[in-house]
PDB file of C-alpha atoms in Angstrom:
ATOM      1  CA  UNK A   1     260.708 -56.791 137.194  1.00  0.00           C
ATOM      2  CA  UNK A   2     259.346 -58.828 134.322  1.00  0.00           C
ATOM      3  CA  UNK A   3     256.306 -56.521 134.227  1.00  0.00           C
ATOM      4  CA  UNK A   4     256.184 -52.754 134.591  1.00  0.00           C
ATOM      5  CA  UNK A   5     255.087 -51.690 138.062  1.00  0.00           C
ATOM      6  CA  UNK A   6     251.541 -50.449 138.484  1.00  0.00           C
ATOM      7  CA  UNK A   7     251.111 -46.710 139.101  1.00  0.00           C
ATOM      8  CA  UNK A   8     251.720 -45.634 142.693  1.00  0.00           C
ATOM      9  CA  UNK A   9     248.406 -43.762 142.717  1.00  0.00           C
ATOM     10  CA  UNK A  10     245.021 -45.165 141.653  1.00  0.00           C
ATOM     11  CA  UNK A  11     242.936 -44.221 138.659  1.00  0.00           C
ATOM     12  CA  UNK A  12     240.626 -41.518 140.053  1.00  0.00           C
ATOM     13  CA  UNK A  13     237.863 -42.670 137.724  1.00  0.00           C
ATOM     14  CA  UNK A  14     237.741 -46.076 139.444  1.00  0.00           C
ATOM     15  CA  UNK A  15     236.444 -45.661 143.038  1.00  0.00           C
ATOM     16  CA  UNK A  16     236.736 -49.375 143.874  1.00  0.00           C
ATOM     17  CA  UNK A  17     240.387 -49.438 142.865  1.00  0.00           C
ATOM     18  CA  UNK A  18     241.007 -46.234 144.809  1.00  0.00           C
ATOM     19  CA  UNK A  19     239.564 -47.815 147.960  1.00  0.00           C
ATOM     20  CA  UNK A  20     241.861 -50.817 147.569  1.00  0.00           C
ATOM     21  CA  UNK A  21     244.890 -48.577 147.081  1.00  0.00           C
ATOM     22  CA  UNK A  22     243.886 -46.756 150.269  1.00  0.00           C
ATOM     23  CA  UNK A  23     243.670 -50.002 152.274  1.00  0.00           C
ATOM     24  CA  UNK A  24     247.071 -51.167 151.079  1.00  0.00           C
ATOM     25  CA  UNK A  25     248.583 -47.745 151.776  1.00  0.00           C
ATOM     26  CA  UNK A  26     247.052 -47.719 155.270  1.00  0.00           C
ATOM     27  CA  UNK A  27     248.825 -50.972 156.146  1.00  0.00           C
ATOM     28  CA  UNK A  28     252.141 -49.635 154.850  1.00  0.00           C
ATOM     29  CA  UNK A  29     251.849 -46.245 156.565  1.00  0.00           C
ATOM     30  CA  UNK A  30     254.055 -44.328 157.214  1.00  0.00           C
ATOM     31  CA  UNK A  31     256.095 -45.984 154.458  1.00  0.00           C
ATOM     32  CA  UNK A  32     255.127 -45.668 150.794  1.00  0.00           C
ATOM     33  CA  UNK A  33     253.888 -48.584 148.744  1.00  0.00           C
ATOM     34  CA  UNK A  34     256.676 -51.115 148.126  1.00  0.00           C
ATOM     35  CA  UNK A  35     257.545 -52.935 144.885  1.00  0.00           C
ATOM     36  CA  UNK A  36     255.486 -55.973 145.892  1.00  0.00           C
ATOM     37  CA  UNK A  37     252.396 -53.778 146.268  1.00  0.00           C
ATOM     38  CA  UNK A  38     252.997 -52.181 142.876  1.00  0.00           C
ATOM     39  CA  UNK A  39     253.254 -55.605 141.282  1.00  0.00           C
ATOM     40  CA  UNK A  40     250.075 -56.880 142.926  1.00  0.00           C
ATOM     41  CA  UNK A  41     248.106 -53.728 142.155  1.00  0.00           C
ATOM     42  CA  UNK A  42     247.920 -54.702 138.497  1.00  0.00           C
ATOM     43  CA  UNK A  43     245.019 -56.740 139.910  1.00  0.00           C
ATOM     44  CA  UNK A  44     243.445 -54.629 142.668  1.00  0.00           C
ATOM     45  CA  UNK A  45     241.118 -57.426 143.889  1.00  0.00           C
ATOM     46  CA  UNK A  46     244.080 -59.800 144.314  1.00  0.00           C
ATOM     47  CA  UNK A  47     246.084 -57.046 146.020  1.00  0.00           C
ATOM     48  CA  UNK A  48     243.160 -56.440 148.375  1.00  0.00           C
ATOM     49  CA  UNK A  49     242.866 -60.082 149.412  1.00  0.00           C
ATOM     50  CA  UNK A  50     246.638 -60.379 149.770  1.00  0.00           C
ATOM     51  CA  UNK A  51     246.722 -57.261 151.941  1.00  0.00           C
ATOM     52  CA  UNK A  52     244.016 -58.608 154.248  1.00  0.00           C
ATOM     53  CA  UNK A  53     245.565 -62.077 154.623  1.00  0.00           C
ATOM     54  CA  UNK A  54     249.171 -60.977 155.120  1.00  0.00           C
ATOM     55  CA  UNK A  55     248.031 -58.084 157.284  1.00  0.00           C
ATOM     56  CA  UNK A  56     246.356 -60.526 159.664  1.00  0.00           C
ATOM     57  CA  UNK A  57     249.493 -62.675 159.805  1.00  0.00           C
ATOM     58  CA  UNK A  58     251.683 -59.674 160.479  1.00  0.00           C
ATOM     59  CA  UNK A  59     249.571 -57.852 163.046  1.00  0.00           C
ATOM     60  CA  UNK A  60     246.988 -60.185 164.593  1.00  0.00           C
ATOM     61  CA  UNK A  61     248.876 -63.359 165.442  1.00  0.00           C
ATOM     62  CA  UNK A  62     250.042 -64.432 168.907  1.00  0.00           C
ATOM     63  CA  UNK A  63     253.120 -66.480 167.967  1.00  0.00           C
ATOM     64  CA  UNK A  64     256.418 -65.030 169.137  1.00  0.00           C
ATOM     65  CA  UNK A  65     257.452 -62.525 166.415  1.00  0.00           C
ATOM     66  CA  UNK A  66     261.025 -63.802 166.354  1.00  0.00           C
ATOM     67  CA  UNK A  67     259.846 -67.345 165.619  1.00  0.00           C
ATOM     68  CA  UNK A  68     257.528 -66.149 162.868  1.00  0.00           C
ATOM     69  CA  UNK A  69     260.318 -64.153 161.241  1.00  0.00           C
ATOM     70  CA  UNK A  70     262.663 -67.111 161.602  1.00  0.00           C
ATOM     71  CA  UNK A  71     260.167 -69.178 159.607  1.00  0.00           C
ATOM     72  CA  UNK A  72     259.804 -66.477 156.953  1.00  0.00           C
ATOM     73  CA  UNK A  73     263.577 -66.172 156.606  1.00  0.00           C
ATOM     74  CA  UNK A  74     263.918 -69.926 156.271  1.00  0.00           C
ATOM     75  CA  UNK A  75     261.304 -69.967 153.503  1.00  0.00           C
ATOM     76  CA  UNK A  76     263.282 -67.246 151.745  1.00  0.00           C
ATOM     77  CA  UNK A  77     266.478 -69.290 151.987  1.00  0.00           C
ATOM     78  CA  UNK A  78     264.891 -72.505 150.724  1.00  0.00           C
ATOM     79  CA  UNK A  79     263.196 -70.722 147.805  1.00  0.00           C
ATOM     80  CA  UNK A  80     266.136 -68.410 146.978  1.00  0.00           C
ATOM     81  CA  UNK A  81     263.872 -65.405 147.536  1.00  0.00           C
ATOM     82  CA  UNK A  82     266.468 -62.665 147.987  1.00  0.00           C
ATOM     83  CA  UNK A  83     263.903 -59.866 148.276  1.00  0.00           C
ATOM     84  CA  UNK A  84     262.105 -61.748 151.053  1.00  0.00           C
ATOM     85  CA  UNK A  85     265.297 -62.477 152.992  1.00  0.00           C
ATOM     86  CA  UNK A  86     266.555 -58.901 152.747  1.00  0.00           C
ATOM     87  CA  UNK A  87     263.220 -57.600 154.012  1.00  0.00           C
ATOM     88  CA  UNK A  88     262.673 -60.047 156.859  1.00  0.00           C
ATOM     89  CA  UNK A  89     266.141 -60.845 158.204  1.00  0.00           C
ATOM     90  CA  UNK A  90     266.272 -57.420 159.907  1.00  0.00           C
ATOM     91  CA  UNK A  91     262.830 -58.107 161.392  1.00  0.00           C
ATOM     92  CA  UNK A  92     264.059 -61.437 162.753  1.00  0.00           C
ATOM     93  CA  UNK A  93     266.904 -59.661 164.515  1.00  0.00           C
ATOM     94  CA  UNK A  94     264.474 -57.075 165.849  1.00  0.00           C
ATOM     95  CA  UNK A  95     262.249 -59.918 167.076  1.00  0.00           C
ATOM     96  CA  UNK A  96     265.034 -61.333 169.210  1.00  0.00           C
ATOM     97  CA  UNK A  97     266.731 -63.856 166.929  1.00  0.00           C
ATOM     98  CA  UNK A  98     270.452 -63.637 167.655  1.00  0.00           C
ATOM     99  CA  UNK A  99     272.880 -63.034 164.768  1.00  0.00           C
ATOM    100  CA  UNK A 100     274.437 -66.493 165.153  1.00  0.00           C
ATOM    101  CA  UNK A 101     270.999 -68.106 165.110  1.00  0.00           C
ATOM    102  CA  UNK A 102     269.971 -66.189 161.999  1.00  0.00           C
ATOM    103  CA  UNK A 103     273.195 -67.226 160.294  1.00  0.00           C
ATOM    104  CA  UNK A 104     272.276 -70.869 160.941  1.00  0.00           C
ATOM    105  CA  UNK A 105     268.823 -70.262 159.471  1.00  0.00           C
ATOM    106  CA  UNK A 106     270.614 -69.020 156.369  1.00  0.00           C
ATOM    107  CA  UNK A 107     273.354 -71.631 156.143  1.00  0.00           C
ATOM    108  CA  UNK A 108     271.978 -74.951 157.409  1.00  0.00           C
ATOM    109  CA  UNK A 109     271.019 -77.476 154.714  1.00  0.00           C
ATOM    110  CA  UNK A 110     267.405 -78.579 154.530  1.00  0.00           C
ATOM    111  CA  UNK A 111     266.465 -80.833 157.432  1.00  0.00           C
ATOM    112  CA  UNK A 112     263.867 -82.843 155.514  1.00  0.00           C
ATOM    113  CA  UNK A 113     264.302 -86.589 155.905  1.00  0.00           C
ATOM    114  CA  UNK A 114     265.642 -87.127 152.413  1.00  0.00           C
ATOM    115  CA  UNK A 115     268.393 -84.564 153.042  1.00  0.00           C
ATOM    116  CA  UNK A 116     268.961 -85.149 156.739  1.00  0.00           C
ATOM    117  CA  UNK A 117     270.699 -88.474 157.151  1.00  0.00           C
ATOM    118  CA  UNK A 118     270.270 -89.710 160.730  1.00  0.00           C
ATOM    119  CA  UNK A 119     269.203 -86.234 161.853  1.00  0.00           C
ATOM    120  CA  UNK A 120     272.747 -84.913 161.670  1.00  0.00           C
ATOM    121  CA  UNK A 121     272.061 -81.421 160.342  1.00  0.00           C
ATOM    122  CA  UNK A 122     270.932 -79.886 163.623  1.00  0.00           C
ATOM    123  CA  UNK A 123     273.501 -81.673 165.771  1.00  0.00           C
ATOM    124  CA  UNK A 124     275.656 -79.016 167.361  1.00  0.00           C
ATOM    125  CA  UNK A 125     273.312 -76.231 166.252  1.00  0.00           C
ATOM    126  CA  UNK A 126     273.016 -73.191 168.510  1.00  0.00           C
ATOM    127  CA  UNK A 127     269.305 -72.870 167.786  1.00  0.00           C
ATOM    128  CA  UNK A 128     266.982 -73.032 170.772  1.00  0.00           C
ATOM    129  CA  UNK A 129     264.504 -75.952 170.973  1.00  0.00           C
ATOM    130  CA  UNK A 130     261.557 -73.871 169.730  1.00  0.00           C
ATOM    131  CA  UNK A 131     263.669 -72.497 166.875  1.00  0.00           C
ATOM    132  CA  UNK A 132     264.711 -75.999 165.865  1.00  0.00           C
ATOM    133  CA  UNK A 133     261.104 -77.133 165.871  1.00  0.00           C
ATOM    134  CA  UNK A 134     260.049 -74.184 163.704  1.00  0.00           C
ATOM    135  CA  UNK A 135     262.939 -74.724 161.291  1.00  0.00           C
ATOM    136  CA  UNK A 136     262.101 -78.429 160.857  1.00  0.00           C
ATOM    137  CA  UNK A 137     258.415 -77.660 160.368  1.00  0.00           C
ATOM    138  CA  UNK A 138     259.211 -74.919 157.848  1.00  0.00           C
ATOM    139  CA  UNK A 139     261.579 -77.177 155.917  1.00  0.00           C
ATOM    140  CA  UNK A 140     259.029 -79.967 155.646  1.00  0.00           C
ATOM    141  CA  UNK A 141     256.154 -77.683 154.643  1.00  0.00           C
ATOM    142  CA  UNK A 142     258.286 -75.926 152.049  1.00  0.00           C
ATOM    143  CA  UNK A 143     260.093 -78.881 150.515  1.00  0.00           C
ATOM    144  CA  UNK A 144     257.771 -81.837 151.154  1.00  0.00           C
ATOM    145  CA  UNK A 145     254.407 -80.119 151.757  1.00  0.00           C
ATOM    146  CA  UNK A 146     253.394 -83.074 153.944  1.00  0.00           C
ATOM    147  CA  UNK A 147     254.718 -82.903 157.512  1.00  0.00           C
ATOM    148  CA  UNK A 148     255.899 -85.955 159.406  1.00  0.00           C
ATOM    149  CA  UNK A 149     254.226 -86.693 162.719  1.00  0.00           C
ATOM    150  CA  UNK A 150     257.535 -86.325 164.553  1.00  0.00           C
ATOM    151  CA  UNK A 151     258.016 -82.785 163.253  1.00  0.00           C
ATOM    152  CA  UNK A 152     254.453 -81.847 164.142  1.00  0.00           C
ATOM    153  CA  UNK A 153     254.724 -83.387 167.597  1.00  0.00           C
ATOM    154  CA  UNK A 154     257.888 -81.392 168.220  1.00  0.00           C
ATOM    155  CA  UNK A 155     255.836 -78.189 168.029  1.00  0.00           C
ATOM    156  CA  UNK A 156     253.661 -79.569 170.823  1.00  0.00           C
ATOM    157  CA  UNK A 157     256.727 -80.547 172.821  1.00  0.00           C
ATOM    158  CA  UNK A 158     258.098 -77.006 172.798  1.00  0.00           C
ATOM    159  CA  UNK A 159     254.742 -75.577 173.860  1.00  0.00           C
ATOM    160  CA  UNK A 160     252.853 -74.428 170.770  1.00  0.00           C
ATOM    161  CA  UNK A 161     249.077 -74.151 171.270  1.00  0.00           C
ATOM    162  CA  UNK A 162     246.492 -75.067 168.628  1.00  0.00           C
ATOM    163  CA  UNK A 163     246.144 -71.410 167.657  1.00  0.00           C
ATOM    164  CA  UNK A 164     249.899 -70.931 167.424  1.00  0.00           C
ATOM    165  CA  UNK A 165     250.272 -74.009 165.220  1.00  0.00           C
ATOM    166  CA  UNK A 166     247.568 -72.712 162.875  1.00  0.00           C
ATOM    167  CA  UNK A 167     249.196 -69.286 162.751  1.00  0.00           C
ATOM    168  CA  UNK A 168     252.676 -70.704 162.171  1.00  0.00           C
ATOM    169  CA  UNK A 169     251.341 -72.975 159.430  1.00  0.00           C
ATOM    170  CA  UNK A 170     249.505 -70.082 157.758  1.00  0.00           C
ATOM    171  CA  UNK A 171     252.649 -67.942 157.965  1.00  0.00           C
ATOM    172  CA  UNK A 172     254.849 -70.588 156.339  1.00  0.00           C
ATOM    173  CA  UNK A 173     252.252 -71.275 153.652  1.00  0.00           C
ATOM    174  CA  UNK A 174     251.650 -67.575 153.077  1.00  0.00           C
ATOM    175  CA  UNK A 175     255.292 -66.678 152.701  1.00  0.00           C
ATOM    176  CA  UNK A 176     255.867 -69.596 150.373  1.00  0.00           C
ATOM    177  CA  UNK A 177     253.229 -67.872 148.237  1.00  0.00           C
ATOM    178  CA  UNK A 178     255.000 -64.525 148.677  1.00  0.00           C
ATOM    179  CA  UNK A 179     258.395 -65.938 147.752  1.00  0.00           C
ATOM    180  CA  UNK A 180     257.088 -67.672 144.647  1.00  0.00           C
ATOM    181  CA  UNK A 181     255.394 -64.497 143.458  1.00  0.00           C
ATOM    182  CA  UNK A 182     258.515 -62.441 144.118  1.00  0.00           C
ATOM    183  CA  UNK A 183     260.867 -64.832 142.349  1.00  0.00           C
ATOM    184  CA  UNK A 184     258.608 -65.604 139.383  1.00  0.00           C
ATOM    185  CA  UNK A 185     258.217 -61.916 138.495  1.00  0.00           C
ATOM    186  CA  UNK A 186     261.597 -60.800 139.918  1.00  0.00           C
ATOM    187  CA  UNK A 187     259.919 -58.158 142.043  1.00  0.00           C
ATOM    188  CA  UNK A 188     262.525 -55.695 143.262  1.00  0.00           C
ATOM    189  CA  UNK A 189     265.062 -56.991 140.724  1.00  0.00           C
ATOM    190  CA  UNK A 190     266.867 -59.175 143.246  1.00  0.00           C
ATOM    191  CA  UNK A 191     266.959 -62.539 141.485  1.00  0.00           C
ATOM    192  CA  UNK A 192     270.517 -63.801 141.208  1.00  0.00           C
ATOM    193  CA  UNK A 193     271.888 -61.320 143.711  1.00  0.00           C
ATOM    194  CA  UNK A 194     273.387 -62.492 147.021  1.00  0.00           C
ATOM    195  CA  UNK A 195     271.300 -62.294 150.150  1.00  0.00           C
ATOM    196  CA  UNK A 196     272.506 -59.703 152.641  1.00  0.00           C
ATOM    197  CA  UNK A 197     275.001 -61.095 155.106  1.00  0.00           C
ATOM    198  CA  UNK A 198     273.884 -61.262 158.725  1.00  0.00           C
ATOM    199  CA  UNK A 199     277.036 -59.409 159.762  1.00  0.00           C
ATOM    200  CA  UNK A 200     276.167 -56.608 157.355  1.00  0.00           C
ATOM    201  CA  UNK A 201     272.693 -56.292 158.834  1.00  0.00           C
ATOM    202  CA  UNK A 202     274.101 -56.129 162.348  1.00  0.00           C
ATOM    203  CA  UNK A 203     276.889 -53.679 161.513  1.00  0.00           C
ATOM    204  CA  UNK A 204     274.577 -51.254 159.754  1.00  0.00           C
ATOM    205  CA  UNK A 205     272.083 -51.414 162.600  1.00  0.00           C
ATOM    206  CA  UNK A 206     269.158 -52.403 160.392  1.00  0.00           C
ATOM    207  CA  UNK A 207     266.139 -53.171 162.501  1.00  0.00           C
ATOM    208  CA  UNK A 208     263.226 -53.010 160.107  1.00  0.00           C
ATOM    209  CA  UNK A 209     262.491 -54.429 156.682  1.00  0.00           C
ATOM    210  CA  UNK A 210     259.714 -54.188 154.140  1.00  0.00           C
ATOM    211  CA  UNK A 211     256.843 -56.062 155.690  1.00  0.00           C
ATOM    212  CA  UNK A 212     254.755 -57.909 153.227  1.00  0.00           C
TER     213      UNK A 212
END
């Protein structure tokens, strides 16, 4: 990483920092703190807010977990966030995304209008309708920021409620933040390395990644 990692234990002379370390560690339990935590903990107040926000996305949302992880993986692909892909691709598989579907999330070009002449990119795709809608929405939020009405309406068409749309939008926005932080500081020293192949994840039986 471009910075040294923060200590894995708090300064005992700083009770506020120690409480924040404890909250972050409680969300990670039974795993230890991960490199992302040890980067963020240079600023305990930022780490605390991050932990609360991402913790809510990860544990208190009602959107299908596979669709949320599909969105996170797509953000990782679009932003070349290797650390994020390697952590969340196994979670997508665990959430019910099939290997062939995850491979398309990794390999399909961006579906934003400027890159998607006559909507050809998803023609012949094996993605399910809800997965296609999430992929389009993720692409537009990540690359264009603004979302076309047609892409938004597609979420309604496949059955997303108001709450689910808010949660999906917050997840895509949040993991764009995560990916930019990871890549800017090279957390985990993954910049420039290849993302793990879907076949490798399946063959090694990975079913859990580093939740952020």
